[in-house]
PDB file of C-alpha atoms in Angstrom:
ATOM      1  CA  GLU A 250      34.852  18.157  31.467  1.00 91.00           C
ATOM      2  CA  LYS A 251      31.889  16.520  29.742  1.00 92.00           C
ATOM      3  CA  ILE A 252      33.251  13.041  30.456  1.00 92.00           C
ATOM      4  CA  ARG A 253      33.778  13.935  34.118  1.00 95.00           C
ATOM      5  CA  TYR A 254      30.312  15.506  34.395  1.00 96.00           C
ATOM      6  CA  THR A 255      28.642  12.534  32.687  1.00 96.00           C
ATOM      7  CA  ILE A 256      30.367  10.045  34.976  1.00 94.00           C
ATOM      8  CA  ASN A 257      29.423  12.019  38.085  1.00 97.00           C
ATOM      9  CA  TYR A 258      25.803  12.806  37.236  1.00 96.00           C
ATOM     10  CA  GLY A 259      24.787  10.684  34.259  1.00 96.00           C
ATOM     11  CA  GLU A 260      23.387   7.732  36.188  1.00 96.00           C
ATOM     12  CA  ASP A 261      21.226  10.000  38.323  1.00 96.00           C
ATOM     13  CA  ALA A 262      19.787  11.642  35.208  1.00 95.00           C
ATOM     14  CA  LEU A 263      18.846   8.246  33.777  1.00 96.00           C
ATOM     15  CA  GLU A 264      17.157   6.906  36.909  1.00 96.00           C
ATOM     16  CA  PRO A 265      13.487   5.930  36.391  1.00 96.00           C
ATOM     17  CA  SER A 266      11.181   8.598  37.778  1.00 95.00           C
ATOM     18  CA  GLU A 267       7.584   8.385  38.996  1.00 94.00           C
ATOM     19  CA  ARG A 268       4.803  10.439  37.400  1.00 93.00           C
ATOM     20  CA  ARG A 269       1.435  11.410  38.825  1.00 93.00           C
ATOM     21  CA  VAL A 270      -1.664   9.889  37.259  1.00 94.00           C
ATOM     22  CA  PRO A 271      -5.134  11.430  36.847  1.00 93.00           C
ATOM     23  CA  LEU A 272      -7.690  10.665  39.533  1.00 92.00           C
ATOM     24  CA  ALA A 273      -9.613   8.424  37.138  1.00 93.00           C
ATOM     25  CA  PHE A 274      -6.560   6.139  36.968  1.00 92.00           C
ATOM     26  CA  PHE A 275      -5.773   6.136  40.682  1.00 90.00           C
ATOM     27  CA  GLN A 276      -5.323   2.358  40.653  1.00 92.00           C
ATOM     28  CA  ARG A 277      -2.420   2.628  38.223  1.00 94.00           C
ATOM     29  CA  LYS A 278       1.186   3.749  38.464  1.00 93.00           C
ATOM     30  CA  CYS A 279       3.220   5.634  35.896  1.00 95.00           C
ATOM     31  CA  LYS A 280       6.976   6.133  35.526  1.00 95.00           C
ATOM     32  CA  VAL A 281       9.505   7.207  32.934  1.00 96.00           C
ATOM     33  CA  VAL A 282      12.182   4.653  32.047  1.00 97.00           C
ATOM     34  CA  TYR A 283      15.141   5.443  29.785  1.00 95.00           C
ATOM     35  CA  LYS A 284      16.316   2.733  27.381  1.00 96.00           C
ATOM     36  CA  PRO A 285      18.988   2.651  24.634  1.00 97.00           C
ATOM     37  CA  MET A 286      17.708   3.612  21.190  1.00 97.00           C
ATOM     38  CA  GLY A 287      20.259   1.799  19.017  1.00 97.00           C
ATOM     39  CA  VAL A 288      22.368   3.754  16.527  1.00 98.00           C
ATOM     40  CA  ILE A 289      22.601   7.531  16.871  1.00 98.00           C
ATOM     41  CA  GLY A 290      23.602   9.632  13.863  1.00 98.00           C
ATOM     42  CA  ALA A 291      25.417  12.941  14.333  1.00 97.00           C
ATOM     43  CA  ILE A 292      26.097  15.387  11.488  1.00 95.00           C
ATOM     44  CA  ILE A 293      28.608  17.967  12.622  1.00 87.00           C
ATOM     45  CA  PRO A 294      29.998  19.930   9.657  1.00 68.00           C
ATOM     46  CA  TRP A 295      29.970  23.686   9.824  1.00 56.00           C
ATOM     47  CA  VAL A 296      31.180  24.903   6.475  1.00 50.00           C
ATOM     48  CA  ASN A 297      29.677  28.100   5.042  1.00 48.00           C
ATOM     49  CA  ARG A 298      30.251  28.804   1.366  1.00 48.00           C
ATOM     50  CA  ASN A 299      30.041  32.127  -0.432  1.00 47.00           C
ATOM     51  CA  ASN A 300      30.361  31.992  -4.220  1.00 45.00           C
ATOM     52  CA  ASN A 301      31.868  28.509  -3.906  1.00 47.00           C
ATOM     53  CA  LEU A 302      34.585  29.788  -1.541  1.00 45.00           C
ATOM     54  CA  VAL A 303      34.895  28.299   1.915  1.00 45.00           C
ATOM     55  CA  ALA A 304      34.273  31.103   4.373  1.00 43.00           C
ATOM     56  CA  HIS A 305      34.255  29.134   7.609  1.00 44.00           C
ATOM     57  CA  THR A 306      35.907  25.800   8.191  1.00 47.00           C
ATOM     58  CA  GLN A 307      34.920  23.094  10.653  1.00 50.00           C
ATOM     59  CA  ASN A 308      33.689  24.502  13.962  1.00 66.00           C
ATOM     60  CA  TYR A 309      35.604  22.614  16.708  1.00 75.00           C
ATOM     61  CA  PRO A 310      35.838  19.199  14.965  1.00 75.00           C
ATOM     62  CA  VAL A 311      37.267  17.352  17.979  1.00 81.00           C
ATOM     63  CA  HIS A 312      34.732  18.678  20.475  1.00 84.00           C
ATOM     64  CA  ASN A 313      31.780  18.224  18.124  1.00 86.00           C
ATOM     65  CA  SER A 314      32.803  14.619  17.446  1.00 88.00           C
ATOM     66  CA  ILE A 315      33.438  13.608  21.040  1.00 90.00           C
ATOM     67  CA  SER A 316      30.527  15.421  22.708  1.00 92.00           C
ATOM     68  CA  PRO A 317      27.634  13.433  21.149  1.00 94.00           C
ATOM     69  CA  THR A 318      29.724  10.264  21.300  1.00 95.00           C
ATOM     70  CA  ILE A 319      29.995  10.523  25.098  1.00 95.00           C
ATOM     71  CA  SER A 320      26.232  10.836  25.496  1.00 95.00           C
ATOM     72  CA  ALA A 321      25.469   8.086  22.996  1.00 97.00           C
ATOM     73  CA  LEU A 322      27.859   5.566  24.549  1.00 96.00           C
ATOM     74  CA  PHE A 323      26.879   6.383  28.121  1.00 96.00           C
ATOM     75  CA  THR A 324      23.229   5.696  27.334  1.00 96.00           C
ATOM     76  CA  GLY A 325      24.016   2.344  25.718  1.00 96.00           C
ATOM     77  CA  ASN A 326      23.968   3.333  22.052  1.00 97.00           C
ATOM     78  CA  ALA A 327      26.315   3.139  19.095  1.00 98.00           C
ATOM     79  CA  ILE A 328      27.035   6.279  17.066  1.00 98.00           C
ATOM     80  CA  VAL A 329      27.888   7.234  13.493  1.00 97.00           C
ATOM     81  CA  VAL A 330      29.312  10.753  13.188  1.00 95.00           C
ATOM     82  CA  LYS A 331      29.337  12.469   9.797  1.00 94.00           C
ATOM     83  CA  ALA A 332      32.232  14.912   9.995  1.00 88.00           C
ATOM     84  CA  SER A 333      33.091  17.731   7.639  1.00 84.00           C
ATOM     85  CA  GLU A 334      34.822  16.860   4.397  1.00 83.00           C
ATOM     86  CA  TYR A 335      37.440  19.426   5.481  1.00 79.00           C
ATOM     87  CA  SER A 336      38.232  17.605   8.751  1.00 78.00           C
ATOM     88  CA  CYS A 337      39.555  14.275   7.525  1.00 81.00           C
ATOM     89  CA  TYR A 338      42.732  14.267   9.601  1.00 82.00           C
ATOM     90  CA  SER A 339      41.069  15.102  12.901  1.00 82.00           C
ATOM     91  CA  ARG A 340      38.321  12.600  12.104  1.00 85.00           C
ATOM     92  CA  GLU A 341      40.789   9.754  11.768  1.00 88.00           C
ATOM     93  CA  TYR A 342      42.649  10.829  14.908  1.00 89.00           C
ATOM     94  CA  VAL A 343      39.522  11.122  17.061  1.00 90.00           C
ATOM     95  CA  GLN A 344      38.099   7.808  15.859  1.00 93.00           C
ATOM     96  CA  ARG A 345      41.360   6.007  16.609  1.00 94.00           C
ATOM     97  CA  LEU A 346      41.507   7.623  20.057  1.00 93.00           C
ATOM     98  CA  LEU A 347      37.916   6.708  20.976  1.00 94.00           C
ATOM     99  CA  ARG A 348      38.196   3.172  19.676  1.00 96.00           C
ATOM    100  CA  SER A 349      41.432   2.530  21.560  1.00 96.00           C
ATOM    101  CA  VAL A 350      39.784   3.624  24.816  1.00 94.00           C
ATOM    102  CA  LEU A 351      36.732   1.421  24.212  1.00 95.00           C
ATOM    103  CA  ALA A 352      38.890  -1.556  23.221  1.00 96.00           C
ATOM    104  CA  LYS A 353      40.699  -1.462  26.567  1.00 96.00           C
ATOM    105  CA  TYR A 354      37.364  -2.135  28.239  1.00 92.00           C
ATOM    106  CA  ASN A 355      36.035  -4.610  25.682  1.00 95.00           C
ATOM    107  CA  PRO A 356      37.522  -5.170  22.194  1.00 94.00           C
ATOM    108  CA  GLU A 357      34.035  -5.578  20.742  1.00 93.00           C
ATOM    109  CA  PHE A 358      33.067  -2.086  21.875  1.00 95.00           C
ATOM    110  CA  ALA A 359      35.558  -0.449  19.505  1.00 95.00           C
ATOM    111  CA  ASN A 360      33.042  -0.750  16.654  1.00 95.00           C
ATOM    112  CA  LEU A 361      30.425   1.280  18.534  1.00 97.00           C
ATOM    113  CA  VAL A 362      31.971   4.473  17.125  1.00 97.00           C
ATOM    114  CA  HIS A 363      32.258   5.350  13.442  1.00 96.00           C
ATOM    115  CA  ILE A 364      33.325   8.805  12.270  1.00 94.00           C
ATOM    116  CA  LEU A 365      32.859   9.336   8.550  1.00 92.00           C
ATOM    117  CA  PRO A 366      33.929  12.373   6.532  1.00 88.00           C
ATOM    118  CA  GLY A 367      31.776  13.268   3.586  1.00 89.00           C
ATOM    119  CA  PHE A 368      29.801  15.806   1.618  1.00 89.00           C
ATOM    120  CA  GLY A 369      26.082  16.466   1.845  1.00 88.00           C
ATOM    121  CA  GLU A 370      25.224  13.139   0.218  1.00 92.00           C
ATOM    122  CA  THR A 371      26.785  11.302   3.162  1.00 93.00           C
ATOM    123  CA  GLY A 372      24.687  13.232   5.660  1.00 93.00           C
ATOM    124  CA  ALA A 373      21.548  12.711   3.588  1.00 94.00           C
ATOM    125  CA  ALA A 374      22.135   8.956   3.506  1.00 95.00           C
ATOM    126  CA  LEU A 375      22.548   8.926   7.283  1.00 96.00           C
ATOM    127  CA  CYS A 376      19.270  10.825   7.763  1.00 95.00           C
ATOM    128  CA  LYS A 377      17.367   8.442   5.507  1.00 95.00           C
ATOM    129  CA  CYS A 378      18.835   5.248   6.966  1.00 95.00           C
ATOM    130  CA  LYS A 379      16.080   3.200   8.627  1.00 95.00           C
ATOM    131  CA  ASP A 380      18.572   1.713  11.109  1.00 96.00           C
ATOM    132  CA  VAL A 381      19.420   5.121  12.631  1.00 97.00           C
ATOM    133  CA  ALA A 382      17.261   5.773  15.694  1.00 98.00           C
ATOM    134  CA  LYS A 383      17.979   9.491  16.177  1.00 98.00           C
ATOM    135  CA  ILE A 384      19.800  12.308  14.393  1.00 98.00           C
ATOM    136  CA  LEU A 385      21.758  15.232  15.850  1.00 96.00           C
ATOM    137  CA  PHE A 386      22.614  18.033  13.431  1.00 94.00           C
ATOM    138  CA  ILE A 387      24.817  21.097  13.974  1.00 88.00           C
ATOM    139  CA  GLY A 388      24.852  23.603  11.155  1.00 83.00           C
ATOM    140  CA  SER A 389      22.896  26.179   9.211  1.00 82.00           C
ATOM    141  CA  PRO A 390      19.111  26.661   9.300  1.00 87.00           C
ATOM    142  CA  ALA A 391      18.914  25.942   5.556  1.00 89.00           C
ATOM    143  CA  THR A 392      20.611  22.560   5.890  1.00 90.00           C
ATOM    144  CA  GLY A 393      18.691  21.913   9.108  1.00 92.00           C
ATOM    145  CA  ARG A 394      15.431  22.117   7.161  1.00 94.00           C
ATOM    146  CA  ARG A 395      16.708  19.485   4.739  1.00 94.00           C
ATOM    147  CA  VAL A 396      17.814  17.253   7.612  1.00 95.00           C
ATOM    148  CA  MET A 397      14.378  17.497   9.235  1.00 96.00           C
ATOM    149  CA  ALA A 398      12.630  16.775   5.934  1.00 95.00           C
ATOM    150  CA  SER A 399      14.769  13.652   5.438  1.00 95.00           C
ATOM    151  CA  CYS A 400      14.098  12.438   8.969  1.00 95.00           C
ATOM    152  CA  VAL A 401      10.343  12.743   8.422  1.00 94.00           C
ATOM    153  CA  GLU A 402      10.400   9.877   5.902  1.00 92.00           C
ATOM    154  CA  ASN A 403      11.178   7.342   8.657  1.00 94.00           C
ATOM    155  CA  LEU A 404       9.781   9.384  11.571  1.00 96.00           C
ATOM    156  CA  THR A 405      13.351   9.598  12.911  1.00 97.00           C
ATOM    157  CA  PRO A 406      13.617  11.979  15.896  1.00 97.00           C
ATOM    158  CA  CYS A 407      16.136  14.750  15.348  1.00 96.00           C
ATOM    159  CA  ILE A 408      17.862  17.450  17.360  1.00 96.00           C
ATOM    160  CA  LEU A 409      18.847  20.574  15.431  1.00 94.00           C
ATOM    161  CA  GLU A 410      21.464  23.005  16.719  1.00 89.00           C
ATOM    162  CA  LEU A 411      21.274  25.756  14.133  1.00 85.00           C
ATOM    163  CA  GLY A 412      23.413  28.818  13.637  1.00 75.00           C
ATOM    164  CA  GLY A 413      21.667  32.162  13.816  1.00 69.00           C
ATOM    165  CA  LYS A 414      22.407  35.837  14.068  1.00 73.00           C
ATOM    166  CA  ASP A 415      23.767  35.841  17.601  1.00 81.00           C
ATOM    167  CA  ALA A 416      23.081  39.206  19.204  1.00 90.00           C
ATOM    168  CA  PHE A 417      25.479  41.238  21.343  1.00 93.00           C
ATOM    169  CA  ILE A 418      23.615  43.919  23.294  1.00 96.00           C
ATOM    170  CA  VAL A 419      25.338  46.929  24.880  1.00 96.00           C
ATOM    171  CA  MET A 420      23.147  48.887  27.312  1.00 96.00           C
ATOM    172  CA  ASP A 421      23.628  52.554  28.161  1.00 95.00           C
ATOM    173  CA  ASP A 422      25.006  51.749  31.623  1.00 96.00           C
ATOM    174  CA  ALA A 423      27.598  49.217  30.413  1.00 96.00           C
ATOM    175  CA  GLU A 424      31.216  49.534  31.523  1.00 96.00           C
ATOM    176  CA  MET A 425      32.417  50.574  28.090  1.00 94.00           C
ATOM    177  CA  ASP A 426      36.098  49.529  28.164  1.00 94.00           C
ATOM    178  CA  TRP A 427      35.073  46.070  29.312  1.00 95.00           C
ATOM    179  CA  ALA A 428      32.190  45.846  26.824  1.00 95.00           C
ATOM    180  CA  ILE A 429      34.455  46.740  23.900  1.00 95.00           C
ATOM    181  CA  GLN A 430      36.998  44.070  24.820  1.00 95.00           C
ATOM    182  CA  ILE A 431      34.288  41.433  25.114  1.00 95.00           C
ATOM    183  CA  ALA A 432      32.654  42.564  21.853  1.00 94.00           C
ATOM    184  CA  VAL A 433      35.889  42.193  19.888  1.00 93.00           C
ATOM    185  CA  ARG A 434      36.540  38.798  21.419  1.00 92.00           C
ATOM    186  CA  ALA A 435      32.959  37.692  20.732  1.00 91.00           C
ATOM    187  CA  ALA A 436      33.305  38.562  17.049  1.00 89.00           C
ATOM    188  CA  PHE A 437      36.800  37.292  16.331  1.00 88.00           C
ATOM    189  CA  ILE A 438      37.462  34.391  18.734  1.00 84.00           C
ATOM    190  CA  ASN A 439      38.837  31.376  16.847  1.00 78.00           C
ATOM    191  CA  LEU A 440      39.134  33.623  13.740  1.00 76.00           C
ATOM    192  CA  GLY A 441      35.361  34.018  13.831  1.00 73.00           C
ATOM    193  CA  GLN A 442      34.865  30.280  13.283  1.00 72.00           C
ATOM    194  CA  ASN A 443      32.527  29.849  16.202  1.00 75.00           C
ATOM    195  CA  CYS A 444      28.863  28.893  16.081  1.00 73.00           C
ATOM    196  CA  ILE A 445      28.069  31.313  18.913  1.00 77.00           C
ATOM    197  CA  SER A 446      30.281  34.209  17.839  1.00 83.00           C
ATOM    198  CA  ALA A 447      28.579  37.613  17.923  1.00 87.00           C
ATOM    199  CA  GLU A 448      27.134  38.508  14.541  1.00 84.00           C
ATOM    200  CA  ARG A 449      24.803  41.438  15.320  1.00 89.00           C
ATOM    201  CA  PHE A 450      25.548  44.311  17.677  1.00 93.00           C
ATOM    202  CA  PHE A 451      22.784  46.335  19.310  1.00 95.00           C
ATOM    203  CA  VAL A 452      24.235  49.412  21.022  1.00 96.00           C
ATOM    204  CA  HIS A 453      22.226  51.977  22.959  1.00 97.00           C
ATOM    205  CA  LYS A 454      22.211  55.255  21.026  1.00 96.00           C
ATOM    206  CA  SER A 455      23.623  57.199  23.978  1.00 95.00           C
ATOM    207  CA  VAL A 456      26.876  55.192  23.872  1.00 94.00           C
ATOM    208  CA  MET A 457      26.954  54.402  20.169  1.00 93.00           C
ATOM    209  CA  GLU A 458      29.750  56.830  19.244  1.00 92.00           C
ATOM    210  CA  LYS A 459      31.958  55.693  22.118  1.00 89.00           C
TER     211      LYS A 459
END
């Protein structure tokens, strides 16, 4: 779906667009032009540990590898994806798939995608690399802070998609049978290994017992 959407609407989104200028600069024109940045780094592990035990494994490793890769390639960039150390098999499969598609268009394009498994040290090295133009991180707020701090050293722009305490709110006029089904699904979909699974439930006191 993302590939189809990007093909249909991506070029329109990247079209240069005019901007108004202040009256004092009436003799000038201003526009926004989008250009490739170079190498994009994406860090996509989602592994939560509790007393050194893995509580959650990789959160959609295939989707989280391919999604930023589509955007990076479409906008003329290369990408290095740091995948979870627990997703080595899917990493190799996805990289081979993407490279085979790119090679059909141009054999040289196959090297535009690199998917590397690794622990935190691998992600830290990616954040501190001066040749990386932008970082995308998906994970916990604690690790997100470390990613941002590392990016500051080279003034590398970063996008942080951080897990939180996703709220599920049940109002007093909710259709209760439906709400309960959705609540259970929201908490336990994909065995709970979902970055947007419901983690906190706020229920109106008048329907709390039900």
